[in-house]
CSV table of C-alpha atoms in Angstrom, one decimal:
chain,number,residue,atom,x,y,z
A,1,MET,CA,27.5,15.3,22.0
A,2,SER,CA,28.7,11.5,23.2
A,3,HIS,CA,26.6,8.6,22.8
A,4,LEU,CA,26.5,8.4,26.5
A,5,ALA,CA,25.5,11.9,27.5
A,6,GLY,CA,22.6,11.7,29.6
A,7,LYS,CA,22.9,8.0,30.4
A,8,ARG,CA,22.5,6.9,34.0
A,9,ILE,CA,25.1,4.6,34.8
A,10,LEU,CA,25.4,2.4,38.0
A,11,LEU,CA,28.8,1.5,38.4
A,12,GLY,CA,29.6,-1.4,40.7
A,13,ILE,CA,33.0,-2.2,42.1
A,14,SER,CA,34.0,-5.6,43.5
A,15,ALA,CA,37.1,-6.9,45.7
A,16,GLY,CA,39.7,-6.9,43.0
A,17,ILE,CA,43.3,-4.9,42.4
A,18,ALA,CA,41.9,-4.0,39.4
A,19,ALA,CA,39.5,-1.7,41.2
A,20,TYR,CA,42.1,1.3,41.0
A,21,LYS,CA,41.2,1.4,37.3
A,22,SER,CA,37.6,2.2,38.4
A,23,ALA,CA,38.4,5.5,39.4
A,24,HIS,CA,39.7,6.4,36.3
A,25,LEU,CA,36.6,4.5,34.5
A,26,ALA,CA,34.3,6.9,36.4
A,27,ARG,CA,36.0,9.8,35.5
A,28,LEU,CA,35.8,9.1,31.9
A,29,LEU,CA,31.9,8.1,32.1
A,30,LYS,CA,31.5,11.6,33.7
A,31,LYS,CA,33.6,13.2,30.6
A,32,ALA,CA,31.6,11.4,28.3
A,33,GLY,CA,28.1,13.1,29.9
A,34,ALA,CA,26.9,10.1,31.6
A,35,GLU,CA,25.5,10.4,35.2
A,36,VAL,CA,27.4,8.2,37.4
A,37,ARG,CA,26.4,6.3,40.9
A,38,VAL,CA,28.9,3.9,42.6
A,39,VAL,CA,28.0,1.1,44.7
A,40,MET,CA,31.0,-0.7,46.2
A,41,THR,CA,31.3,-4.1,48.0
A,42,GLU,CA,32.8,-4.4,51.2
A,43,GLY,CA,35.8,-5.7,49.9
A,44,ALA,CA,36.5,-3.3,47.3
A,45,GLN,CA,37.0,-0.7,49.9
A,46,ALA,CA,40.0,-2.1,50.8
A,47,PHE,CA,41.3,-1.5,47.5
A,48,ILE,CA,39.9,2.3,47.0
A,49,THR,CA,38.1,4.6,49.2
A,50,PRO,CA,34.4,5.5,48.6
A,51,LEU,CA,35.9,9.0,49.3
A,52,THR,CA,37.5,8.9,45.7
A,53,LEU,CA,34.7,7.8,43.9
A,54,GLN,CA,32.4,10.4,45.4
A,55,ALA,CA,34.9,12.9,44.7
A,56,LEU,CA,34.7,11.9,41.1
A,57,THR,CA,31.1,11.5,40.3
A,58,GLY,CA,29.9,14.3,42.7
A,59,GLU,CA,27.3,11.6,44.1
A,60,ALA,CA,27.5,9.9,47.4
A,61,VAL,CA,28.9,6.1,47.5
A,62,ARG,CA,26.5,3.5,48.6
A,63,THR,CA,28.3,0.4,50.5
A,64,SER,CA,25.6,-1.1,52.5
A,65,LEU,CA,22.4,-2.9,51.9
A,66,LEU,CA,21.3,-2.3,55.5
A,67,ASP,CA,21.8,1.5,55.4
A,68,PRO,CA,18.9,2.9,57.2
A,69,GLU,CA,18.5,6.4,55.6
A,70,ALA,CA,18.8,5.2,52.5
A,71,GLU,CA,16.4,2.1,52.7
A,72,ALA,CA,13.6,4.2,54.5
A,73,GLY,CA,12.8,5.0,50.8
A,74,MET,CA,13.6,1.6,49.4
A,75,GLY,CA,16.9,3.0,48.4
A,76,HIS,CA,18.1,-0.2,46.9
A,77,ILE,CA,14.9,-0.4,44.6
A,78,GLU,CA,15.1,3.2,43.4
A,79,MET,CA,18.7,2.8,42.3
A,80,ALA,CA,17.7,-0.5,40.4
A,81,ARG,CA,14.9,1.4,38.7
A,82,TRP,CA,17.2,4.9,38.0
A,83,ALA,CA,20.0,2.8,36.0
A,84,ASP,CA,20.2,2.7,32.2
A,85,ILE,CA,23.2,0.5,32.3
A,86,VAL,CA,24.5,-1.4,35.3
A,87,LEU,CA,28.3,-1.8,34.9
A,88,ILE,CA,30.2,-3.9,37.1
A,89,ALA,CA,34.1,-3.1,36.8
A,90,PRO,CA,36.1,-5.2,38.4
A,91,ALA,CA,33.8,-8.1,38.5
A,92,THR,CA,35.7,-10.8,40.5
A,93,ALA,CA,35.3,-14.7,40.1
A,94,ASP,CA,33.3,-14.3,43.4
A,95,LEU,CA,31.1,-12.0,42.7
A,96,MET,CA,30.3,-13.5,39.0
A,97,ALA,CA,29.4,-17.0,40.7
A,98,ARG,CA,27.1,-15.0,43.1
A,99,LEU,CA,25.5,-13.4,40.6
A,100,ALA,CA,25.1,-16.6,38.1
A,101,HIS,CA,23.8,-18.2,41.3
A,102,GLY,CA,21.0,-15.3,42.1
A,103,HIS,CA,22.2,-14.3,45.4
A,104,ALA,CA,21.3,-11.3,47.0
A,105,ASP,CA,23.4,-10.9,50.1
A,106,ASP,CA,24.5,-7.3,49.4
A,107,LEU,CA,23.6,-4.1,48.2
A,108,LEU,CA,25.3,-4.9,44.7
A,109,THR,CA,24.0,-8.4,44.0
A,110,THR,CA,20.4,-7.1,45.3
A,111,LEU,CA,20.4,-4.3,42.7
A,112,CYS,CA,21.4,-6.6,39.8
A,113,LEU,CA,18.2,-9.0,40.6
A,114,ALA,CA,16.3,-5.9,40.9
A,115,THR,CA,17.1,-3.9,37.9
A,116,GLN,CA,15.6,-4.1,34.3
A,117,ALA,CA,19.0,-2.3,33.0
A,118,ASP,CA,21.4,-3.2,30.5
A,119,CYS,CA,23.6,-5.4,32.6
A,120,MET,CA,27.4,-5.4,31.5
A,121,MET,CA,30.4,-6.5,33.6
A,122,ALA,CA,34.4,-6.7,33.1
A,123,PRO,CA,35.9,-9.7,34.5
A,124,ALA,CA,39.5,-9.3,36.6
A,125,MET,CA,41.0,-12.6,38.2
A,126,ASN,CA,44.1,-14.5,38.0
A,127,GLN,CA,44.3,-16.7,34.5
A,128,ALA,CA,43.9,-19.9,36.3
A,129,MET,CA,40.5,-18.8,38.2
A,130,TRP,CA,39.2,-17.3,34.8
A,131,ARG,CA,40.1,-20.7,32.8
A,132,HIS,CA,38.5,-23.2,35.8
A,133,PRO,CA,35.5,-24.7,34.6
A,134,ALA,CA,33.3,-23.6,37.5
A,135,THR,CA,34.1,-19.9,36.2
A,136,GLN,CA,33.2,-20.8,32.8
A,137,ASP,CA,29.9,-22.5,33.8
A,138,ASN,CA,29.1,-19.2,35.5
A,139,VAL,CA,30.0,-17.1,32.2
A,140,THR,CA,27.4,-19.1,30.7
A,141,ARG,CA,24.9,-18.8,33.1
A,142,LEU,CA,25.7,-15.1,33.3
A,143,THR,CA,25.3,-15.0,29.4
A,144,GLU,CA,22.1,-16.6,29.2
A,145,TYR,CA,20.5,-14.3,31.9
A,146,GLY,CA,21.5,-11.4,29.5
A,147,TRP,CA,25.0,-10.3,31.2
A,148,ARG,CA,27.2,-8.9,28.5
A,149,LEU,CA,31.0,-9.4,29.3
A,150,LEU,CA,33.5,-6.8,28.4
A,151,GLY,CA,36.8,-8.8,28.3
A,152,PRO,CA,38.6,-9.9,29.7
A,153,ASP,CA,42.1,-9.0,28.4
A,154,ALA,CA,45.1,-11.1,28.6
A,155,GLY,CA,48.6,-10.3,29.5
A,156,ASP,CA,50.7,-9.8,32.6
A,157,GLN,CA,48.9,-9.9,35.9
A,158,ALA,CA,49.8,-8.5,39.2
A,159,CYS,CA,50.5,-11.7,40.7
A,160,GLY,CA,52.9,-12.6,38.0
A,161,ASP,CA,51.1,-14.9,35.7
A,162,ILE,CA,50.6,-14.1,32.2
A,163,GLY,CA,47.4,-15.3,30.6
A,164,PRO,CA,43.6,-14.5,30.3
A,165,GLY,CA,41.7,-12.7,33.2
A,166,ARG,CA,43.1,-8.8,33.3
A,167,MET,CA,40.3,-6.3,33.7
A,168,LEU,CA,40.4,-4.1,30.1
A,169,GLU,CA,41.4,-0.6,30.4
A,170,PRO,CA,38.7,2.0,31.1
A,171,GLU,CA,39.5,3.6,27.7
A,172,ALA,CA,38.5,0.1,26.0
A,173,ILE,CA,35.4,-0.2,28.6
A,174,VAL,CA,33.9,3.0,27.5
A,175,ALA,CA,34.3,2.6,23.9
A,176,MET,CA,32.6,-1.0,24.0
A,177,LEU,CA,29.6,-0.3,25.8
A,178,PHE,CA,27.6,0.5,22.9
A,179,ALA,CA,29.8,-1.9,20.4
A,180,PRO,CA,27.6,-4.8,19.0
A,181,ALA,CA,28.2,-8.2,20.8
A,182,ASP,CA,30.1,-9.6,17.7
A,183,ASN,CA,32.8,-6.9,18.2
A,184,LEU,CA,33.3,-8.1,22.0
A,185,PRO,CA,36.2,-10.9,22.6
A,186,LEU,CA,35.1,-14.1,21.6
A,187,GLU,CA,35.6,-15.6,25.4
A,188,SER,CA,33.3,-13.2,26.8
A,189,ALA,CA,30.8,-13.3,24.0
A,190,SER,CA,30.2,-16.6,23.4
A,191,ALA,CA,28.9,-18.7,26.3
A,192,SER,CA,30.6,-21.6,24.9
A,193,ALA,CA,34.3,-20.6,24.8
A,194,SER,CA,36.8,-22.8,25.6
A,195,ILE,CA,38.8,-22.5,28.6
A,196,ASP,CA,41.8,-23.1,26.9
A,197,SER,CA,41.4,-20.3,24.5
A,198,ALA,CA,44.5,-18.6,23.9
A,199,PRO,CA,44.8,-14.8,23.9
A,200,ASP,CA,44.9,-14.7,20.0
A,201,ASP,CA,41.5,-16.0,20.1
A,202,THR,CA,39.7,-13.0,21.0
A,203,VAL,CA,38.3,-10.1,18.7
A,204,SER,CA,41.2,-7.7,18.3
A,205,LEU,CA,42.2,-5.4,20.7
A,206,ASP,CA,45.7,-4.7,19.0
A,207,ALA,CA,45.6,-1.1,20.1
A,208,LEU,CA,44.8,-1.7,23.7
A,209,GLY,CA,46.6,1.1,25.9
A,210,LEU,CA,48.1,2.7,22.9
A,211,ALA,CA,47.9,6.4,22.4
A,212,ILE,CA,46.6,7.7,19.2
A,213,THR,CA,46.4,11.1,18.0
A,214,LEU,CA,44.1,11.7,15.0
A,215,THR,CA,43.5,15.2,13.0
A,216,ALA,CA,40.1,15.4,11.3
A,217,GLY,CA,38.1,17.7,9.7
A,218,PRO,CA,38.6,21.1,7.4
A,219,THR,CA,40.6,24.1,8.8
A,220,ARG,CA,39.4,27.3,8.1
A,221,GLU,CA,41.6,30.2,7.6
A,222,PRO,CA,39.9,33.7,8.1
A,223,LEU,CA,40.0,36.7,5.8
A,224,ASP,CA,37.8,39.4,7.5
A,225,PRO,CA,35.4,38.8,10.7
A,226,VAL,CA,32.9,37.4,8.3
A,227,ARG,CA,35.0,35.2,5.4
A,228,TYR,CA,37.2,32.4,5.3
A,229,LEU,CA,39.1,30.0,3.1
A,230,THR,CA,38.3,26.1,3.7
A,231,ASN,CA,37.3,22.8,2.0
A,232,HIS,CA,34.5,20.4,1.7
A,233,SER,CA,35.7,17.9,4.1
A,234,SER,CA,32.9,16.4,6.5
A,235,GLY,CA,35.3,14.9,9.1
A,236,LYS,CA,33.4,11.7,8.5
A,237,MET,CA,36.6,9.7,7.7
A,238,GLY,CA,38.3,10.8,10.6
A,239,TYR,CA,35.6,10.2,13.2
A,240,ALA,CA,35.1,6.9,12.0
A,241,LEU,CA,38.9,6.1,12.2
A,242,ALA,CA,38.6,7.5,15.7
A,243,ALA,CA,35.6,5.1,17.1
A,244,ALA,CA,37.6,2.1,15.4
A,245,ALA,CA,40.8,3.0,16.9
A,246,ALA,CA,38.6,3.6,20.6
A,247,ARG,CA,36.8,0.0,20.0
A,248,ARG,CA,40.3,-1.5,20.1
A,249,GLY,CA,41.2,-0.1,23.2
A,250,ALA,CA,43.4,3.0,22.3
A,251,ARG,CA,43.6,6.2,24.0
A,252,VAL,CA,42.2,8.2,21.4
A,253,ARG,CA,42.7,12.1,21.1
A,254,LEU,CA,40.8,13.6,18.3
A,255,ILE,CA,41.9,17.1,17.1
A,256,SER,CA,38.9,18.4,15.1
A,257,GLY,CA,38.4,21.3,12.9
A,258,PRO,CA,34.6,22.8,12.6
A,259,VAL,CA,32.5,19.7,11.9
A,260,ASN,CA,28.7,18.7,12.6
A,261,LEU,CA,29.6,15.1,14.2
A,262,PRO,CA,29.2,13.8,17.7
A,263,THR,CA,32.4,12.8,19.4
A,264,PRO,CA,32.7,9.0,18.8
A,265,ALA,CA,32.5,6.8,22.5
A,266,GLY,CA,35.8,7.2,24.5
A,267,VAL,CA,37.5,9.6,22.9
A,268,GLU,CA,39.0,12.9,23.9
A,269,ARG,CA,38.2,15.8,21.3
A,270,ILE,CA,40.1,19.0,21.0
A,271,ASP,CA,38.0,21.7,18.6
A,272,VAL,CA,40.3,23.7,16.4
A,273,GLU,CA,39.6,26.3,13.7
A,274,SER,CA,42.6,27.4,11.8
A,275,THR,CA,45.6,25.1,10.6
A,276,ASN,CA,48.1,26.8,13.2
A,277,GLU,CA,45.7,26.1,15.8
A,278,MET,CA,45.4,22.5,14.7
A,279,TYR,CA,49.2,22.5,14.3
A,280,GLU,CA,50.1,23.4,18.0
A,281,ALA,CA,47.6,20.9,19.5
A,282,ALA,CA,49.0,18.1,17.3
A,283,ARG,CA,52.4,19.0,18.2
A,284,GLN,CA,52.0,18.9,21.9
A,285,SER,CA,49.5,15.7,21.6
A,286,ALA,CA,52.4,13.5,19.5
A,287,ILE,CA,54.9,13.9,22.2
A,288,ASP,CA,53.2,11.1,24.2
A,289,SER,CA,51.4,9.2,21.4
A,290,ASP,CA,52.1,6.2,20.1
A,291,ILE,CA,50.9,6.6,16.5
A,292,PHE,CA,49.6,9.9,14.7
A,293,ILE,CA,47.2,9.7,12.1
A,294,GLY,CA,46.7,13.0,9.8
A,295,CYS,CA,43.5,12.7,8.4
A,296,ALA,CA,42.4,16.2,8.4
A,297,ALA,CA,42.0,18.2,5.0
A,298,VAL,CA,44.4,21.0,6.0
A,299,ALA,CA,44.2,24.4,4.4
A,300,ASP,CA,47.8,25.0,2.7
A,301,TYR,CA,47.6,28.6,2.7
A,302,ARG,CA,46.1,31.3,4.7
A,303,ALA,CA,45.9,35.1,3.8
A,304,GLU,CA,48.8,36.9,4.6
A,305,ARG,CA,47.0,39.7,6.2
A,306,PHE,CA,43.7,39.4,8.1
A,307,SER,CA,41.5,42.6,7.4
A,308,GLU,CA,39.7,43.7,10.8
A,309,HIS,CA,36.8,44.8,9.0
A,310,LYS,CA,34.8,43.2,6.1
A,311,ILE,CA,36.3,43.4,2.7
A,312,LYS,CA,34.1,45.8,0.9
A,313,LYS,CA,33.5,45.6,-2.8
A,314,THR,CA,34.4,48.6,-4.5
A,315,SER,CA,32.5,50.3,-7.5
A,316,GLY,CA,34.7,49.6,-10.5
A,317,ASP,CA,36.7,46.7,-9.4
A,318,GLU,CA,36.8,43.7,-11.4
A,319,ALA,CA,39.0,41.6,-9.2
A,320,LEU,CA,40.4,41.2,-6.0
A,321,GLU,CA,43.7,40.4,-5.3
A,322,LEU,CA,44.7,38.0,-1.9
A,323,ARG,CA,48.2,37.4,-1.1
A,324,LEU,CA,48.4,33.8,0.5
A,325,VAL,CA,51.3,32.4,2.3
A,326,LYS,CA,51.9,28.9,3.5
A,327,ASN,CA,50.8,27.0,6.2
A,328,PRO,CA,53.0,24.8,8.3
A,329,ASP,CA,52.7,21.4,7.1
A,330,ILE,CA,51.6,19.4,10.0
A,331,VAL,CA,52.1,15.8,9.2
A,332,ALA,CA,55.5,16.3,8.0
A,333,ALA,CA,56.4,18.2,11.4
A,334,ILE,CA,55.4,15.3,13.1
A,335,ALA,CA,57.3,12.7,11.3
A,336,VAL,CA,60.5,14.7,12.3
A,337,ALA,CA,59.8,15.3,15.6
A,338,GLU,CA,61.7,13.6,18.7
A,339,PRO,CA,60.2,11.4,20.0
A,340,ARG,CA,58.8,10.3,17.1
A,341,PRO,CA,55.4,8.5,16.7
A,342,PHE,CA,54.4,6.0,14.1
A,343,VAL,CA,53.0,8.6,11.6
A,344,VAL,CA,50.2,8.1,8.8
A,345,GLY,CA,49.2,10.6,6.4
A,346,PHE,CA,46.5,11.0,3.8
A,347,ALA,CA,46.3,12.0,0.4
A,348,ALA,CA,43.1,13.5,-1.3
A,349,GLU,CA,43.8,13.5,-5.2
A,350,THR,CA,42.1,14.1,-8.4
A,351,ARG,CA,44.4,12.4,-10.6
A,352,ASP,CA,47.3,10.3,-10.6
A,353,VAL,CA,46.4,9.3,-7.3
A,354,GLU,CA,49.3,6.5,-6.5
A,355,SER,CA,52.2,8.5,-8.0
A,356,TYR,CA,51.2,11.6,-5.8
A,357,ALA,CA,50.5,9.4,-2.8
A,358,ARG,CA,54.2,7.6,-3.1
A,359,ASP,CA,55.9,10.7,-3.6
A,360,LYS,CA,54.2,12.2,-0.3
A,361,LEU,CA,54.9,9.1,1.4
A,362,VAL,CA,58.8,9.5,0.9
A,363,ARG,CA,59.0,13.1,0.5
A,364,LYS,CA,57.4,13.7,4.1
A,365,ASN,CA,58.9,10.8,5.8
A,366,LEU,CA,55.6,8.8,6.6
A,367,ASP,CA,55.5,5.3,7.6
A,368,MET,CA,52.0,4.8,6.1
A,369,ILE,CA,49.9,6.9,3.6
A,370,VAL,CA,45.8,6.5,3.0
A,371,ALA,CA,45.0,7.9,-0.7
A,372,ASN,CA,41.8,8.3,-2.1
A,373,ASP,CA,40.4,9.9,-5.4
A,374,VAL,CA,37.9,12.7,-4.5
A,375,SER,CA,37.2,13.5,-7.8
A,376,GLN,CA,35.0,10.1,-7.8
A,377,ALA,CA,31.0,10.6,-7.5
A,378,GLY,CA,29.8,9.3,-4.2
A,379,LEU,CA,33.1,8.9,-2.6
A,380,GLY,CA,35.3,11.0,-0.3
A,381,PHE,CA,34.3,14.7,0.9
A,382,GLY,CA,30.9,14.6,2.4
A,383,ALA,CA,29.8,11.2,1.6
A,384,ASP,CA,29.3,8.2,3.7
A,385,GLU,CA,31.3,5.9,1.4
A,386,ASN,CA,35.0,5.7,0.5
A,387,ALA,CA,37.7,3.8,-1.2
A,388,ALA,CA,41.5,4.2,0.0
A,389,LEU,CA,44.7,2.8,-1.6
A,390,LEU,CA,47.5,2.0,1.5
A,391,LEU,CA,50.9,2.4,0.7
A,392,TRP,CA,53.9,2.0,3.5
A,393,ARG,CA,57.4,1.7,3.7
A,394,ASP,CA,58.8,-1.9,4.9
A,395,THR,CA,62.0,-3.3,5.1
A,396,THR,CA,60.8,-6.5,5.8
A,397,SER,CA,58.4,-7.3,3.2
A,398,GLU,CA,58.3,-6.6,-0.5
A,399,SER,CA,54.3,-5.9,-0.1
A,400,GLY,CA,53.5,-2.5,0.9
A,401,ARG,CA,50.3,-1.8,-1.1
A,402,LEU,CA,46.7,-2.7,-0.2
A,403,GLU,CA,43.6,-1.3,-2.3
A,404,LEU,CA,40.3,-1.2,-0.3
A,405,PRO,CA,37.1,-1.4,-2.8
A,406,PRO,CA,34.4,1.4,-2.1
A,407,GLN,CA,32.5,0.6,1.1
A,408,SER,CA,31.1,2.6,4.1
A,409,LYS,CA,33.4,5.1,5.9
A,410,ALA,CA,32.7,3.0,9.1
A,411,THR,CA,34.0,-0.2,7.4
A,412,LEU,CA,36.5,1.2,5.9
A,413,ALA,CA,38.1,2.9,9.1
A,414,ASP,CA,38.2,-0.4,10.5
A,415,ALA,CA,40.0,-2.2,7.5
A,416,ILE,CA,42.7,1.1,7.5
A,417,ILE,CA,43.2,0.7,11.6
A,418,THR,CA,43.6,-3.1,11.3
A,419,THR,CA,46.5,-2.4,8.6
A,420,VAL,CA,48.1,0.6,10.8
A,421,MET,CA,48.1,-2.0,13.8
A,422,GLU,CA,49.8,-4.5,11.8
A,423,ARG,CA,52.2,-2.0,10.5
A,424,PHE,CA,52.7,-0.5,14.0
A,425,HIS,CA,53.5,-3.7,15.6
A,426,ALA,CA,55.8,-4.8,12.9
A,427,LYS,CA,57.8,-1.9,13.1
A,428,GLN,CA,57.9,-2.3,16.7
A,429,ARG,CA,59.3,-5.9,16.5
A,430,GLU,CA,61.6,-4.8,13.5
A,431,ALA,CA,63.5,-2.3,16.1
A,432,LEU,CA,63.6,-5.0,18.9
A,433,GLN,CA,65.2,-7.3,16.5
A,434,THR,CA,68.0,-4.5,15.2
A,435,PRO,CA,71.2,-4.5,17.1
A,436,GLN,CA,71.9,-1.3,18.5
A,437,GLN,CA,75.2,0.4,17.2
A,438,ASP,CA,77.4,1.5,20.0
A,439,THR,CA,78.0,5.2,20.3
A,440,PRO,CA,81.8,5.9,20.0
């Protein structure tokens, strides 16, 4: 179950070109199990229609403070009390200024003054407007009043400028709703941020907009209607990786074997049972993925024949013979597919960890591999902690090895995703710098 399940979210939309993203944001919030009601400013309706948001949320969209029907029951106060979270996305410079100075001249600003909910906003404006001292003064006021700013991101803008001010992608916003404040971009989390801060001064959103497919957990190979072959994987490492990637702004699709874990915020989850089911889901998902991470503990073999009825113990038999056949090798198949994503494999070993991992890295044509010794007590399968050895193939550097000591799986996941993103971006830069051969 998502951390957003059952949360009551009041989504405010103000008049910015980024309002088109708000429809997707509303859809993601609903998909995560939240109750969503939308309030739009008058200007927002020039960019996206209330009918669109009503269709996506299943709730009437409020646009006017002086709505006689709603105000008969003090509707704006009721909505302010209803919300667990007030999220404004996009938040324009004008709206930020009005909120910073306590205005209540439309429905959205009135609700914000009246609510005791957690208040968050995703700024969206031209880079010069974001950097202007007046806007930065308003950022200071808003953070002092308890507002939490999600973003902004930096990059190309609709006006043609480049710099900070872009609204975060909806996936990143959903993932950051429950992230601690010290995981937010520094320009947003600190009231004293410099208006000259460069995009590099922000906490990493290096996966922003990237499509990442992860596999996690075990697979089950049925023998008969009541028995199956499986392993001890709990899925904790894969789920921690999915959460870490989503916090960095990636669009994460998690293909999960049977586990008892909640879906991380902002992550799309696909449940499977057998290796063949995981293979088909991974093959389809990898087609439009930038990165594929095969963290699942996949069963290498399955029963050659599935018994339609429970296999009975026969009197006098001291042994039962099962014939097993090979399952498809998921990560190896993705590594030779076209188009090919950046492929990261995992190696759970009990001895000669580095030797086996290096062999797997080359033999399966992987870009990177994460190896761990599952024979160590308190680490690996089912545990809350893990250690890892990261190996990669790199033509631009002699350093292709990083050892990560025992730590919580959540902390380890952040370190692994950091290295994955470093290697992914390095490979992208290398591809751009490599001259293309003319085809004769």
